[in-house]
mmCIF file of C-alpha atoms in Angstrom:
data_model
loop_
_atom_site.group_PDB
_atom_site.id
_atom_site.type_symbol
_atom_site.label_atom_id
_atom_site.label_comp_id
_atom_site.label_asym_id
_atom_site.label_seq_id
_atom_site.Cartn_x
_atom_site.Cartn_y
_atom_site.Cartn_z
ATOM 1 C CA MET A 1 -16.938 -33.950 10.832
ATOM 2 C CA VAL A 2 -14.718 -31.234 12.352
ATOM 3 C CA VAL A 3 -13.732 -32.118 15.903
ATOM 4 C CA GLY A 4 -15.388 -29.796 18.392
ATOM 5 C CA PHE A 5 -17.315 -27.939 15.711
ATOM 6 C CA GLU A 6 -20.799 -28.392 17.179
ATOM 7 C CA LYS A 7 -19.484 -27.576 20.646
ATOM 8 C CA ALA A 8 -17.880 -24.383 19.348
ATOM 9 C CA VAL A 9 -21.058 -23.331 17.576
ATOM 10 C CA SER A 10 -23.163 -23.998 20.653
ATOM 11 C CA ALA A 11 -20.844 -21.948 22.827
ATOM 12 C CA THR A 12 -21.042 -19.104 20.356
ATOM 13 C CA LYS A 13 -24.834 -18.751 20.144
ATOM 14 C CA SER A 14 -25.081 -16.111 22.853
ATOM 15 C CA VAL A 15 -22.326 -14.028 21.261
ATOM 16 C CA VAL A 16 -23.367 -14.291 17.665
ATOM 17 C CA THR A 17 -26.872 -13.033 18.321
ATOM 18 C CA SER A 18 -25.357 -9.571 17.892
ATOM 19 C CA VAL A 19 -24.523 -10.279 14.254
ATOM 20 C CA LYS A 20 -27.037 -9.708 11.483
ATOM 21 C CA LYS A 21 -26.676 -12.058 8.509
ATOM 22 C CA ALA A 22 -28.168 -11.282 5.127
ATOM 23 C CA PRO A 23 -30.306 -13.831 3.312
ATOM 24 C CA THR A 24 -28.018 -15.929 1.151
ATOM 25 C CA THR A 25 -28.139 -18.828 -1.235
ATOM 26 C CA LEU A 26 -24.855 -20.416 -0.323
ATOM 27 C CA SER A 27 -23.662 -22.921 -2.902
ATOM 28 C CA SER A 28 -22.812 -25.441 -0.219
ATOM 29 C CA ASP A 29 -23.717 -26.199 3.353
ATOM 30 C CA ARG A 30 -20.473 -27.990 4.124
ATOM 31 C CA VAL A 31 -17.858 -26.934 6.632
ATOM 32 C CA ILE A 32 -14.844 -25.261 5.005
ATOM 33 C CA ASN A 33 -11.524 -25.388 6.832
ATOM 34 C CA PHE A 34 -9.266 -22.332 6.639
ATOM 35 C CA ALA A 35 -7.340 -23.131 9.814
ATOM 36 C CA ARG A 36 -4.643 -25.020 7.919
ATOM 37 C CA GLY A 37 -1.967 -23.498 5.731
ATOM 38 C CA ASP A 38 -2.257 -26.202 3.079
ATOM 39 C CA PRO A 39 -1.004 -24.488 -0.130
ATOM 40 C CA THR A 40 -3.213 -26.328 -2.622
ATOM 41 C CA MET A 41 -4.029 -23.197 -4.608
ATOM 42 C CA TYR A 42 -0.817 -23.731 -6.606
ATOM 43 C CA GLU A 43 -2.003 -27.075 -8.005
ATOM 44 C CA SER A 44 -3.451 -25.547 -11.171
ATOM 45 C CA TYR A 45 -0.111 -23.922 -12.026
ATOM 46 C CA TRP A 46 1.842 -27.139 -11.653
ATOM 47 C CA ARG A 47 -0.760 -29.100 -13.613
ATOM 48 C CA GLN A 48 -0.268 -26.825 -16.618
ATOM 49 C CA MET A 49 3.502 -27.461 -16.437
ATOM 50 C CA GLY A 50 2.849 -30.989 -17.680
ATOM 51 C CA GLU A 51 5.925 -33.235 -17.682
ATOM 52 C CA LYS A 52 8.499 -30.484 -17.070
ATOM 53 C CA CYS A 53 8.821 -31.438 -13.412
ATOM 54 C CA THR A 54 8.580 -35.204 -13.795
ATOM 55 C CA VAL A 55 11.329 -37.241 -12.140
ATOM 56 C CA VAL A 56 11.824 -40.920 -13.026
ATOM 57 C CA ILE A 57 13.699 -43.026 -10.467
ATOM 58 C CA PRO A 58 14.711 -46.593 -11.399
ATOM 59 C CA GLY A 59 14.206 -49.235 -8.733
ATOM 60 C CA HIS A 60 17.938 -49.741 -8.139
ATOM 61 C CA ASN A 61 18.698 -46.052 -7.504
ATOM 62 C CA LEU A 62 18.956 -44.186 -4.187
ATOM 63 C CA MET A 63 19.325 -47.295 -2.037
ATOM 64 C CA SER A 64 22.066 -46.053 0.303
ATOM 65 C CA TYR A 65 21.547 -43.938 3.411
ATOM 66 C CA PHE A 66 24.327 -41.658 2.180
ATOM 67 C CA SER A 67 24.075 -38.928 -0.416
ATOM 68 C CA ASN A 68 27.531 -37.457 0.061
ATOM 69 C CA GLY A 69 29.624 -39.282 2.640
ATOM 70 C CA GLY A 70 32.327 -36.611 2.708
ATOM 71 C CA HIS A 71 29.912 -33.730 3.306
ATOM 72 C CA PHE A 72 29.030 -32.512 6.807
ATOM 73 C CA CYS A 73 25.334 -32.999 5.918
ATOM 74 C CA TRP A 74 25.843 -36.505 4.560
ATOM 75 C CA PHE A 75 22.181 -37.024 3.586
ATOM 76 C CA LEU A 76 21.847 -33.796 1.533
ATOM 77 C CA MET A 77 21.644 -34.563 -2.182
ATOM 78 C CA PRO A 78 24.160 -32.406 -4.137
ATOM 79 C CA GLU A 79 21.420 -31.680 -6.702
ATOM 80 C CA LEU A 80 19.220 -30.122 -4.017
ATOM 81 C CA ASP A 81 22.107 -28.141 -2.524
ATOM 82 C CA ARG A 82 22.816 -26.595 -5.943
ATOM 83 C CA ALA A 83 19.125 -25.967 -6.695
ATOM 84 C CA ILE A 84 18.536 -24.196 -3.355
ATOM 85 C CA ARG A 85 21.553 -21.934 -3.761
ATOM 86 C CA ARG A 86 20.649 -21.122 -7.345
ATOM 87 C CA LEU A 87 17.029 -20.225 -6.550
ATOM 88 C CA HIS A 88 18.016 -17.898 -3.706
ATOM 89 C CA CYS A 89 20.480 -16.175 -6.042
ATOM 90 C CA VAL A 90 17.803 -15.805 -8.734
ATOM 91 C CA VAL A 91 15.187 -14.431 -6.321
ATOM 92 C CA GLY A 92 17.669 -12.414 -4.255
ATOM 93 C CA ASN A 93 16.054 -13.202 -0.899
ATOM 94 C CA ALA A 94 18.953 -14.810 0.991
ATOM 95 C CA VAL A 95 22.751 -14.890 1.044
ATOM 96 C CA VAL A 96 23.992 -18.344 0.014
ATOM 97 C CA ASP A 97 27.725 -17.801 -0.388
ATOM 98 C CA ASP A 98 30.110 -20.744 -0.119
ATOM 99 C CA ASP A 99 30.666 -20.026 3.589
ATOM 100 C CA ARG A 100 26.968 -20.673 4.300
ATOM 101 C CA TYR A 101 25.986 -24.213 5.244
ATOM 102 C CA ILE A 102 22.731 -25.804 4.073
ATOM 103 C CA VAL A 103 20.992 -28.418 6.198
ATOM 104 C CA VAL A 104 17.999 -30.230 4.698
ATOM 105 C CA GLY A 105 15.159 -31.453 6.910
ATOM 106 C CA ASN A 106 11.773 -33.153 6.834
ATOM 107 C CA GLY A 107 10.022 -29.813 6.562
ATOM 108 C CA SER A 108 11.006 -26.752 8.572
ATOM 109 C CA THR A 109 9.258 -28.212 11.644
ATOM 110 C CA GLN A 110 11.999 -30.801 12.112
ATOM 111 C CA LEU A 111 14.640 -28.163 11.402
ATOM 112 C CA PHE A 112 13.178 -25.963 14.133
ATOM 113 C CA GLN A 113 13.635 -28.808 16.619
ATOM 114 C CA ALA A 114 17.155 -29.367 15.315
ATOM 115 C CA VAL A 115 18.071 -25.703 15.782
ATOM 116 C CA LEU A 116 16.720 -25.658 19.345
ATOM 117 C CA TYR A 117 18.893 -28.668 20.144
ATOM 118 C CA ALA A 118 21.956 -27.165 18.439
ATOM 119 C CA LEU A 119 21.704 -23.816 20.212
ATOM 120 C CA SER A 120 20.884 -25.177 23.662
ATOM 121 C CA SER A 121 23.141 -28.227 23.867
ATOM 122 C CA SER A 122 26.273 -26.140 24.473
ATOM 123 C CA TYR A 123 24.876 -24.618 27.674
ATOM 124 C CA ASP A 124 25.508 -26.055 31.139
ATOM 125 C CA PRO A 125 22.950 -28.866 31.632
ATOM 126 C CA ASP A 126 22.921 -28.179 35.385
ATOM 127 C CA THR A 127 21.368 -24.774 34.825
ATOM 128 C CA GLU A 128 17.687 -24.260 34.077
ATOM 129 C CA PRO A 129 16.461 -24.765 30.507
ATOM 130 C CA LEU A 130 17.106 -22.074 27.935
ATOM 131 C CA SER A 131 14.122 -19.765 27.373
ATOM 132 C CA VAL A 132 12.558 -19.739 23.888
ATOM 133 C CA VAL A 133 10.446 -16.691 23.003
ATOM 134 C CA ALA A 134 8.702 -15.074 20.027
ATOM 135 C CA ALA A 135 6.861 -11.783 19.710
ATOM 136 C CA ALA A 136 3.052 -12.084 19.807
ATOM 137 C CA PRO A 137 1.207 -12.768 17.671
ATOM 138 C CA PHE A 138 3.561 -15.717 17.127
ATOM 139 C CA TYR A 139 3.192 -18.858 15.033
ATOM 140 C CA SER A 140 0.736 -21.027 16.923
ATOM 141 C CA SER A 141 2.857 -24.192 16.733
ATOM 142 C CA TYR A 142 5.990 -22.705 18.333
ATOM 143 C CA PRO A 143 4.857 -23.372 21.941
ATOM 144 C CA GLU A 144 3.821 -26.960 21.230
ATOM 145 C CA GLU A 145 6.890 -27.737 19.124
ATOM 146 C CA THR A 146 9.164 -26.329 21.823
ATOM 147 C CA GLU A 147 7.511 -28.298 24.631
ATOM 148 C CA PHE A 148 6.745 -31.499 22.744
ATOM 149 C CA LEU A 149 9.976 -33.358 23.563
ATOM 150 C CA ARG A 150 9.928 -32.128 27.168
ATOM 151 C CA SER A 151 13.606 -31.336 26.798
ATOM 152 C CA GLY A 152 15.641 -30.267 29.784
ATOM 153 C CA LEU A 153 17.702 -28.061 27.462
ATOM 154 C CA TYR A 154 15.052 -25.468 26.553
ATOM 155 C CA LYS A 155 11.495 -24.393 27.340
ATOM 156 C CA TRP A 156 8.833 -22.112 25.912
ATOM 157 C CA ALA A 157 8.833 -18.744 27.693
ATOM 158 C CA GLY A 158 6.115 -16.930 25.777
ATOM 159 C CA ASP A 159 5.866 -13.445 24.311
ATOM 160 C CA ALA A 160 9.175 -11.749 23.545
ATOM 161 C CA TYR A 161 7.619 -8.363 24.333
ATOM 162 C CA SER A 162 7.123 -9.341 27.975
ATOM 163 C CA PHE A 163 10.299 -11.411 28.408
ATOM 164 C CA ASP A 164 12.447 -9.791 31.107
ATOM 165 C CA LYS A 165 14.654 -12.623 32.315
ATOM 166 C CA ASP A 166 18.436 -12.167 32.429
ATOM 167 C CA GLY A 167 20.825 -14.597 30.804
ATOM 168 C CA ALA A 168 20.815 -16.685 27.655
ATOM 169 C CA TYR A 169 17.690 -17.085 25.525
ATOM 170 C CA ILE A 170 16.527 -17.997 22.017
ATOM 171 C CA GLU A 171 14.228 -15.678 20.081
ATOM 172 C CA VAL A 172 12.340 -16.834 16.997
ATOM 173 C CA VAL A 173 11.832 -14.061 14.443
ATOM 174 C CA THR A 174 9.276 -14.893 11.746
ATOM 175 C CA SER A 175 9.325 -12.451 8.828
ATOM 176 C CA PRO A 176 6.924 -12.018 7.154
ATOM 177 C CA ASN A 177 5.156 -13.040 10.296
ATOM 178 C CA ASN A 178 2.698 -15.880 10.617
ATOM 179 C CA PRO A 179 -0.147 -14.997 11.349
ATOM 180 C CA ASP A 180 -0.278 -11.263 10.640
ATOM 181 C CA GLY A 181 2.115 -10.836 7.689
ATOM 182 C CA ALA A 182 4.183 -8.101 9.370
ATOM 183 C CA ILE A 183 7.877 -7.670 8.625
ATOM 184 C CA ARG A 184 9.638 -8.493 11.884
ATOM 185 C CA GLU A 185 12.939 -7.846 13.628
ATOM 186 C CA ALA A 186 14.266 -9.120 16.953
ATOM 187 C CA VAL A 187 12.511 -7.698 20.017
ATOM 188 C CA VAL A 188 14.564 -8.701 23.067
ATOM 189 C CA ASN A 189 18.018 -7.580 21.832
ATOM 190 C CA ARG A 190 20.032 -8.461 24.940
ATOM 191 C CA ASP A 191 23.394 -10.092 25.557
ATOM 192 C CA GLY A 192 23.329 -13.872 25.542
ATOM 193 C CA GLY A 193 20.564 -14.168 22.979
ATOM 194 C CA LYS A 194 20.489 -16.434 19.939
ATOM 195 C CA LEU A 195 18.185 -15.766 16.988
ATOM 196 C CA ILE A 196 16.333 -18.117 14.666
ATOM 197 C CA HIS A 197 14.902 -16.414 11.586
ATOM 198 C CA ASP A 198 11.910 -18.249 10.121
ATOM 199 C CA LEU A 199 11.674 -16.917 6.555
ATOM 200 C CA ALA A 200 9.132 -19.389 5.194
ATOM 201 C CA TYR A 201 7.132 -16.571 3.572
ATOM 202 C CA TYR A 202 9.988 -14.404 2.293
ATOM 203 C CA TRP A 203 9.153 -15.104 -1.351
ATOM 204 C CA PRO A 204 7.852 -12.703 -4.050
ATOM 205 C CA GLN A 205 4.266 -14.000 -4.081
ATOM 206 C CA TYR A 206 3.819 -12.990 -0.427
ATOM 207 C CA THR A 207 5.957 -9.894 0.079
ATOM 208 C CA PRO A 208 8.272 -7.503 -1.775
ATOM 209 C CA ILE A 209 11.847 -8.815 -1.837
ATOM 210 C CA THR A 210 13.782 -5.798 -0.568
ATOM 211 C CA GLY A 211 17.179 -7.434 -0.056
ATOM 212 C CA LYS A 212 19.115 -10.590 0.695
ATOM 213 C CA ALA A 213 18.522 -11.872 4.225
ATOM 214 C CA ASP A 214 21.825 -12.559 5.946
ATOM 215 C CA ASN A 215 21.023 -13.922 9.391
ATOM 216 C CA ASP A 216 22.900 -16.513 11.433
ATOM 217 C CA ILE A 217 20.188 -19.172 11.058
ATOM 218 C CA MET A 218 17.464 -18.935 8.396
ATOM 219 C CA LEU A 219 14.692 -21.481 7.885
ATOM 220 C CA PHE A 220 12.857 -22.011 4.591
ATOM 221 C CA THR A 221 10.295 -24.580 3.501
ATOM 222 C CA PHE A 222 9.466 -26.137 0.136
ATOM 223 C CA SER A 223 5.768 -26.152 1.041
ATOM 224 C CA LYS A 224 5.345 -22.377 1.168
ATOM 225 C CA ALA A 225 7.919 -21.554 -1.503
ATOM 226 C CA THR A 226 6.323 -23.703 -4.225
ATOM 227 C CA GLY A 227 3.208 -25.294 -2.677
ATOM 228 C CA HIS A 228 4.607 -28.845 -2.461
ATOM 229 C CA ALA A 229 3.792 -29.478 1.191
ATOM 230 C CA GLY A 230 3.517 -33.246 0.762
ATOM 231 C CA SER A 231 7.191 -33.644 -0.147
ATOM 232 C CA ARG A 232 8.186 -32.618 3.406
ATOM 233 C CA ILE A 233 11.307 -30.694 2.476
ATOM 234 C CA GLY A 234 12.733 -27.735 4.353
ATOM 235 C CA TRP A 235 16.195 -26.260 4.575
ATOM 236 C CA ALA A 236 18.256 -24.122 6.899
ATOM 237 C CA ILE A 237 20.985 -21.711 5.844
ATOM 238 C CA VAL A 238 23.495 -21.515 8.695
ATOM 239 C CA LYS A 239 26.639 -19.402 9.171
ATOM 240 C CA ASP A 240 28.272 -21.396 11.983
ATOM 241 C CA ILE A 241 29.506 -24.864 10.985
ATOM 242 C CA ALA A 242 29.365 -26.004 14.624
ATOM 243 C CA VAL A 243 25.644 -25.194 14.800
ATOM 244 C CA ALA A 244 25.012 -26.818 11.411
ATOM 245 C CA THR A 245 26.867 -29.979 12.485
ATOM 246 C CA LYS A 246 24.778 -30.298 15.656
ATOM 247 C CA MET A 247 21.625 -29.894 13.574
ATOM 248 C CA VAL A 248 22.774 -32.748 11.339
ATOM 249 C CA LYS A 249 23.339 -34.907 14.427
ATOM 250 C CA PHE A 250 19.761 -34.240 15.549
ATOM 251 C CA MET A 251 18.488 -35.208 12.094
ATOM 252 C CA GLU A 252 20.605 -38.350 12.126
ATOM 253 C CA LEU A 253 19.175 -39.524 15.447
ATOM 254 C CA SER A 254 15.559 -38.524 14.779
ATOM 255 C CA SER A 255 15.076 -39.746 11.191
ATOM 256 C CA ILE A 256 18.472 -40.906 9.810
ATOM 257 C CA GLY A 257 18.321 -38.203 7.176
ATOM 258 C CA VAL A 258 15.746 -37.104 4.617
ATOM 259 C CA SER A 259 14.115 -39.001 1.739
ATOM 260 C CA LYS A 260 16.257 -38.883 -1.390
ATOM 261 C CA GLU A 261 13.171 -39.202 -3.592
ATOM 262 C CA SER A 262 11.692 -36.049 -2.036
ATOM 263 C CA GLN A 263 14.996 -34.229 -2.372
ATOM 264 C CA LEU A 264 15.320 -35.053 -6.076
ATOM 265 C CA ARG A 265 11.737 -33.974 -6.738
ATOM 266 C CA ALA A 266 12.341 -30.708 -4.890
ATOM 267 C CA ALA A 267 15.609 -30.127 -6.765
ATOM 268 C CA LYS A 268 13.890 -30.663 -10.123
ATOM 269 C CA ILE A 269 11.039 -28.259 -9.309
ATOM 270 C CA LEU A 270 13.381 -25.576 -7.956
ATOM 271 C CA GLU A 271 15.514 -25.843 -11.102
ATOM 272 C CA VAL A 272 12.424 -25.483 -13.326
ATOM 273 C CA ILE A 273 11.433 -22.344 -11.416
ATOM 274 C CA SER A 274 14.943 -20.886 -11.746
ATOM 275 C CA ASP A 275 15.047 -21.671 -15.469
ATOM 276 C CA ASP A 276 11.690 -19.947 -16.026
ATOM 277 C CA CYS A 277 12.728 -16.918 -13.964
ATOM 278 C CA GLN A 278 15.895 -16.507 -16.042
ATOM 279 C CA ASN A 279 14.122 -16.993 -19.363
ATOM 280 C CA SER A 280 14.515 -13.732 -21.273
ATOM 281 C CA ALA A 281 12.573 -14.746 -24.392
ATOM 282 C CA PRO A 282 10.120 -12.036 -25.530
ATOM 283 C CA ASP A 283 7.199 -14.485 -25.659
ATOM 284 C CA LYS A 284 7.864 -16.163 -22.323
ATOM 285 C CA GLU A 285 4.960 -16.960 -20.017
ATOM 286 C CA GLU A 286 4.798 -15.674 -16.456
ATOM 287 C CA ASN A 287 7.065 -17.574 -14.085
ATOM 288 C CA PHE A 288 5.864 -19.259 -10.902
ATOM 289 C CA PHE A 289 6.468 -16.267 -8.640
ATOM 290 C CA GLU A 290 4.776 -13.852 -11.037
ATOM 291 C CA TYR A 291 1.816 -16.212 -11.186
ATOM 292 C CA GLY A 292 1.705 -16.530 -7.398
ATOM 293 C CA GLN A 293 2.027 -12.788 -6.841
ATOM 294 C CA ARG A 294 -0.797 -12.067 -9.284
ATOM 295 C CA LEU A 295 -3.062 -14.686 -7.721
ATOM 296 C CA MET A 296 -2.391 -13.614 -4.143
ATOM 297 C CA SER A 297 -2.834 -9.942 -4.995
ATOM 298 C CA ASP A 298 -6.188 -10.705 -6.632
ATOM 299 C CA ARG A 299 -7.369 -12.699 -3.620
ATOM 300 C CA TRP A 300 -6.416 -9.967 -1.197
ATOM 301 C CA GLU A 301 -8.228 -7.349 -3.272
ATOM 302 C CA LYS A 302 -11.411 -9.444 -3.210
ATOM 303 C CA LEU A 303 -11.162 -10.174 0.518
ATOM 304 C CA ARG A 304 -10.594 -6.518 1.405
ATOM 305 C CA GLU A 305 -13.655 -5.514 -0.613
ATOM 306 C CA VAL A 306 -15.843 -8.059 1.206
ATOM 307 C CA VAL A 307 -14.524 -7.021 4.619
ATOM 308 C CA LYS A 308 -15.056 -3.366 3.788
ATOM 309 C CA ARG A 309 -18.683 -4.006 2.796
ATOM 310 C CA ASN A 310 -19.767 -6.091 5.782
ATOM 311 C CA GLY A 311 -18.380 -3.697 8.395
ATOM 312 C CA VAL A 312 -17.865 -6.451 10.992
ATOM 313 C CA PHE A 313 -14.160 -7.127 10.556
ATOM 314 C CA SER A 314 -10.923 -5.322 9.832
ATOM 315 C CA LEU A 315 -7.659 -6.370 8.200
ATOM 316 C CA PRO A 316 -4.084 -5.089 8.650
ATOM 317 C CA LYS A 317 -2.754 -2.531 6.201
ATOM 318 C CA TYR A 318 0.689 -3.151 4.737
ATOM 319 C CA PRO A 319 3.061 -0.578 3.229
ATOM 320 C CA GLN A 320 3.903 -0.941 -0.436
ATOM 321 C CA ASP A 321 7.592 -1.494 -1.166
ATOM 322 C CA TYR A 322 9.912 -1.994 -4.122
ATOM 323 C CA CYS A 323 10.378 -5.661 -4.986
ATOM 324 C CA ASN A 324 13.842 -6.276 -6.421
ATOM 325 C CA PHE A 325 12.684 -9.518 -8.017
ATOM 326 C CA ILE A 326 9.502 -8.215 -9.697
ATOM 327 C CA GLY A 327 11.193 -4.932 -10.575
ATOM 328 C CA LYS A 328 8.448 -2.610 -9.347
ATOM 329 C CA TYR A 329 6.570 -1.531 -6.232
ATOM 330 C CA THR A 330 4.228 -4.253 -4.989
ATOM 331 C CA ASP A 331 1.811 -4.693 -2.118
ATOM 332 C CA PRO A 332 2.397 -7.472 0.413
ATOM 333 C CA SER A 333 -0.070 -10.346 -0.033
ATOM 334 C CA PRO A 334 0.486 -12.562 3.020
ATOM 335 C CA ALA A 335 -0.326 -16.263 3.040
ATOM 336 C CA PHE A 336 -2.784 -15.665 5.902
ATOM 337 C CA ALA A 337 -5.411 -13.026 6.591
ATOM 338 C CA TRP A 338 -5.273 -11.738 10.188
ATOM 339 C CA LEU A 339 -8.928 -10.920 10.729
ATOM 340 C CA LYS A 340 -10.158 -8.821 13.656
ATOM 341 C CA SER A 341 -13.760 -8.370 14.775
ATOM 342 C CA LYS A 342 -14.481 -4.698 15.313
ATOM 343 C CA ASP A 343 -16.737 -5.103 18.333
ATOM 344 C CA GLY A 344 -14.740 -7.505 20.457
ATOM 345 C CA LEU A 345 -16.611 -10.642 19.397
ATOM 346 C CA ASN A 346 -14.883 -14.020 19.403
ATOM 347 C CA CYS A 347 -13.854 -13.983 15.771
ATOM 348 C CA ASP A 348 -13.153 -17.699 15.415
ATOM 349 C CA ASN A 349 -16.482 -18.692 16.960
ATOM 350 C CA LEU A 350 -18.346 -16.137 14.871
ATOM 351 C CA LEU A 351 -16.992 -17.654 11.672
ATOM 352 C CA ARG A 352 -17.770 -21.182 12.851
ATOM 353 C CA GLU A 353 -21.404 -20.072 12.965
ATOM 354 C CA LEU A 354 -21.007 -19.713 9.192
ATOM 355 C CA LYS A 355 -19.278 -23.119 9.023
ATOM 356 C CA ILE A 356 -15.905 -21.509 8.415
ATOM 357 C CA VAL A 357 -13.185 -23.082 10.551
ATOM 358 C CA THR A 358 -10.245 -20.795 11.329
ATOM 359 C CA ARG A 359 -7.509 -20.630 13.961
ATOM 360 C CA GLY A 360 -8.383 -18.212 16.763
ATOM 361 C CA GLY A 361 -6.157 -15.498 18.169
ATOM 362 C CA THR A 362 -5.571 -17.174 21.551
ATOM 363 C CA ASN A 363 -3.507 -19.816 19.722
ATOM 364 C CA PHE A 364 -1.150 -17.033 18.685
ATOM 365 C CA GLY A 365 -0.807 -15.418 22.096
ATOM 366 C CA VAL A 366 -3.379 -12.632 21.595
ATOM 367 C CA ASP A 367 -7.105 -11.982 22.201
ATOM 368 C CA SER A 368 -10.001 -13.990 20.785
ATOM 369 C CA ASN A 369 -11.239 -11.077 18.671
ATOM 370 C CA TYR A 370 -8.519 -12.061 16.174
ATOM 371 C CA THR A 371 -8.427 -15.132 13.971
ATOM 372 C CA ARG A 372 -6.209 -16.429 11.161
ATOM 373 C CA ILE A 373 -7.592 -17.414 7.754
ATOM 374 C CA SER A 374 -5.514 -19.253 5.178
ATOM 375 C CA MET A 375 -5.305 -17.566 1.777
ATOM 376 C CA LEU A 376 -3.845 -20.677 0.130
ATOM 377 C CA SER A 377 -6.942 -22.811 -0.473
ATOM 378 C CA PRO A 378 -8.288 -23.879 -3.906
ATOM 379 C CA ASP A 379 -10.373 -21.348 -5.844
ATOM 380 C CA GLU A 380 -13.660 -23.106 -5.091
ATOM 381 C CA GLU A 381 -13.138 -22.934 -1.340
ATOM 382 C CA PHE A 382 -11.814 -19.377 -1.405
ATOM 383 C CA ASN A 383 -14.818 -18.182 -3.394
ATOM 384 C CA LEU A 384 -17.113 -19.936 -0.931
ATOM 385 C CA LEU A 385 -15.326 -18.124 1.894
ATOM 386 C CA LEU A 386 -16.007 -14.778 0.215
ATOM 387 C CA GLU A 387 -19.647 -15.749 -0.319
ATOM 388 C CA ARG A 388 -20.157 -16.610 3.332
ATOM 389 C CA LEU A 389 -18.355 -13.522 4.621
ATOM 390 C CA SER A 390 -20.543 -11.414 2.345
ATOM 391 C CA ALA A 391 -23.580 -12.873 4.124
ATOM 392 C CA ILE A 392 -22.702 -10.781 7.177
ATOM 393 C CA GLN A 393 -24.221 -7.333 6.653
ATOM 394 C CA GLY A 394 -23.287 -5.623 9.881
ATOM 395 C CA THR A 395 -23.535 -5.787 13.619
ATOM 396 C CA ILE A 396 -26.075 -5.101 16.302
ATOM 397 C CA ILE A 397 -24.255 -4.423 19.543
ATOM 398 C CA ASN A 398 -26.270 -4.702 22.759
ATOM 399 C CA GLY A 399 -29.455 -4.957 20.735
ATOM 400 C CA ASN A 400 -28.865 -1.723 18.782
ATOM 401 C CA ASN A 401 -29.040 -1.729 14.963
#
């Protein structure tokens, strides 16, 4: 049972009476959840890889806290460090020269907390907390993650577009953006600001790779790069060793490092991807990113067709660009669909009437006529989503057909 589902549906009855639904023979009456960004659609690809990604760890291995006692990030496995740098070089989406420092974390969520601590801890503790902002629509978890520890060092200050406070601040730039897939740059651009670039979706299956990102602090996550969310691996690429060292201190105190087993699994999978991408054999099969780009492109084409037919919703349009990795012009295929109801209806509640759970626009700092739908679900669920959206034929506003 989805928490609050019946309450949400009940509250929506008066609004959804303006929507006309076509007769349908839906294959299931169950609730389908598209509010989460759980990337399970990649499971079929990894299943066909068989034993190529298998890692065997004897019981006596990996018993120490330390992976590399002489390294500033003492819990980072050298194998993962090398695999991360190699993959970024192969894809061409981030600068990973020797003067860039990699910090591994338990997903990018923990790294985000670590960066906030690192950037704010050098400011005078007697002053008010450092403001943290992001341009709306922003990732819905940023406010909660920023406020969760109730730190006196920083606080959530909302939409970067409306931020007008003087002094130091931190701006989070997510590009491609979650939820709307837009390519983003900093908004505030004032003295005293520090930037965190969340590049979780800057991979070829989601967007054209137009160049190597070279920002001061860049966050990536294993979950969105390859689909392995359960391993809980993320990494930061940092220019300033002082910032990187403070991040490591946060990790040390919050979790005493990161699982070595997860790191070795991630390293193995990243190496397999790099090997496949660099395979020049004439009979080679499509690599992971080619597979992902094809699948995402196909899903977006189907979703756009359904949305076009029902006339109730609209989707953003993205400019085509040349992808250096693919070697041709490609269309962006974001990990989330940013759906808007054309007539001002509460989009999230409207979809809950069809037993489709999404994440409404107010969670992202915008109006309720927007909602976010994950594009990363298994085929069965995605096809059921299309079937249910197709059941909406059009709208009747104020009783008019």
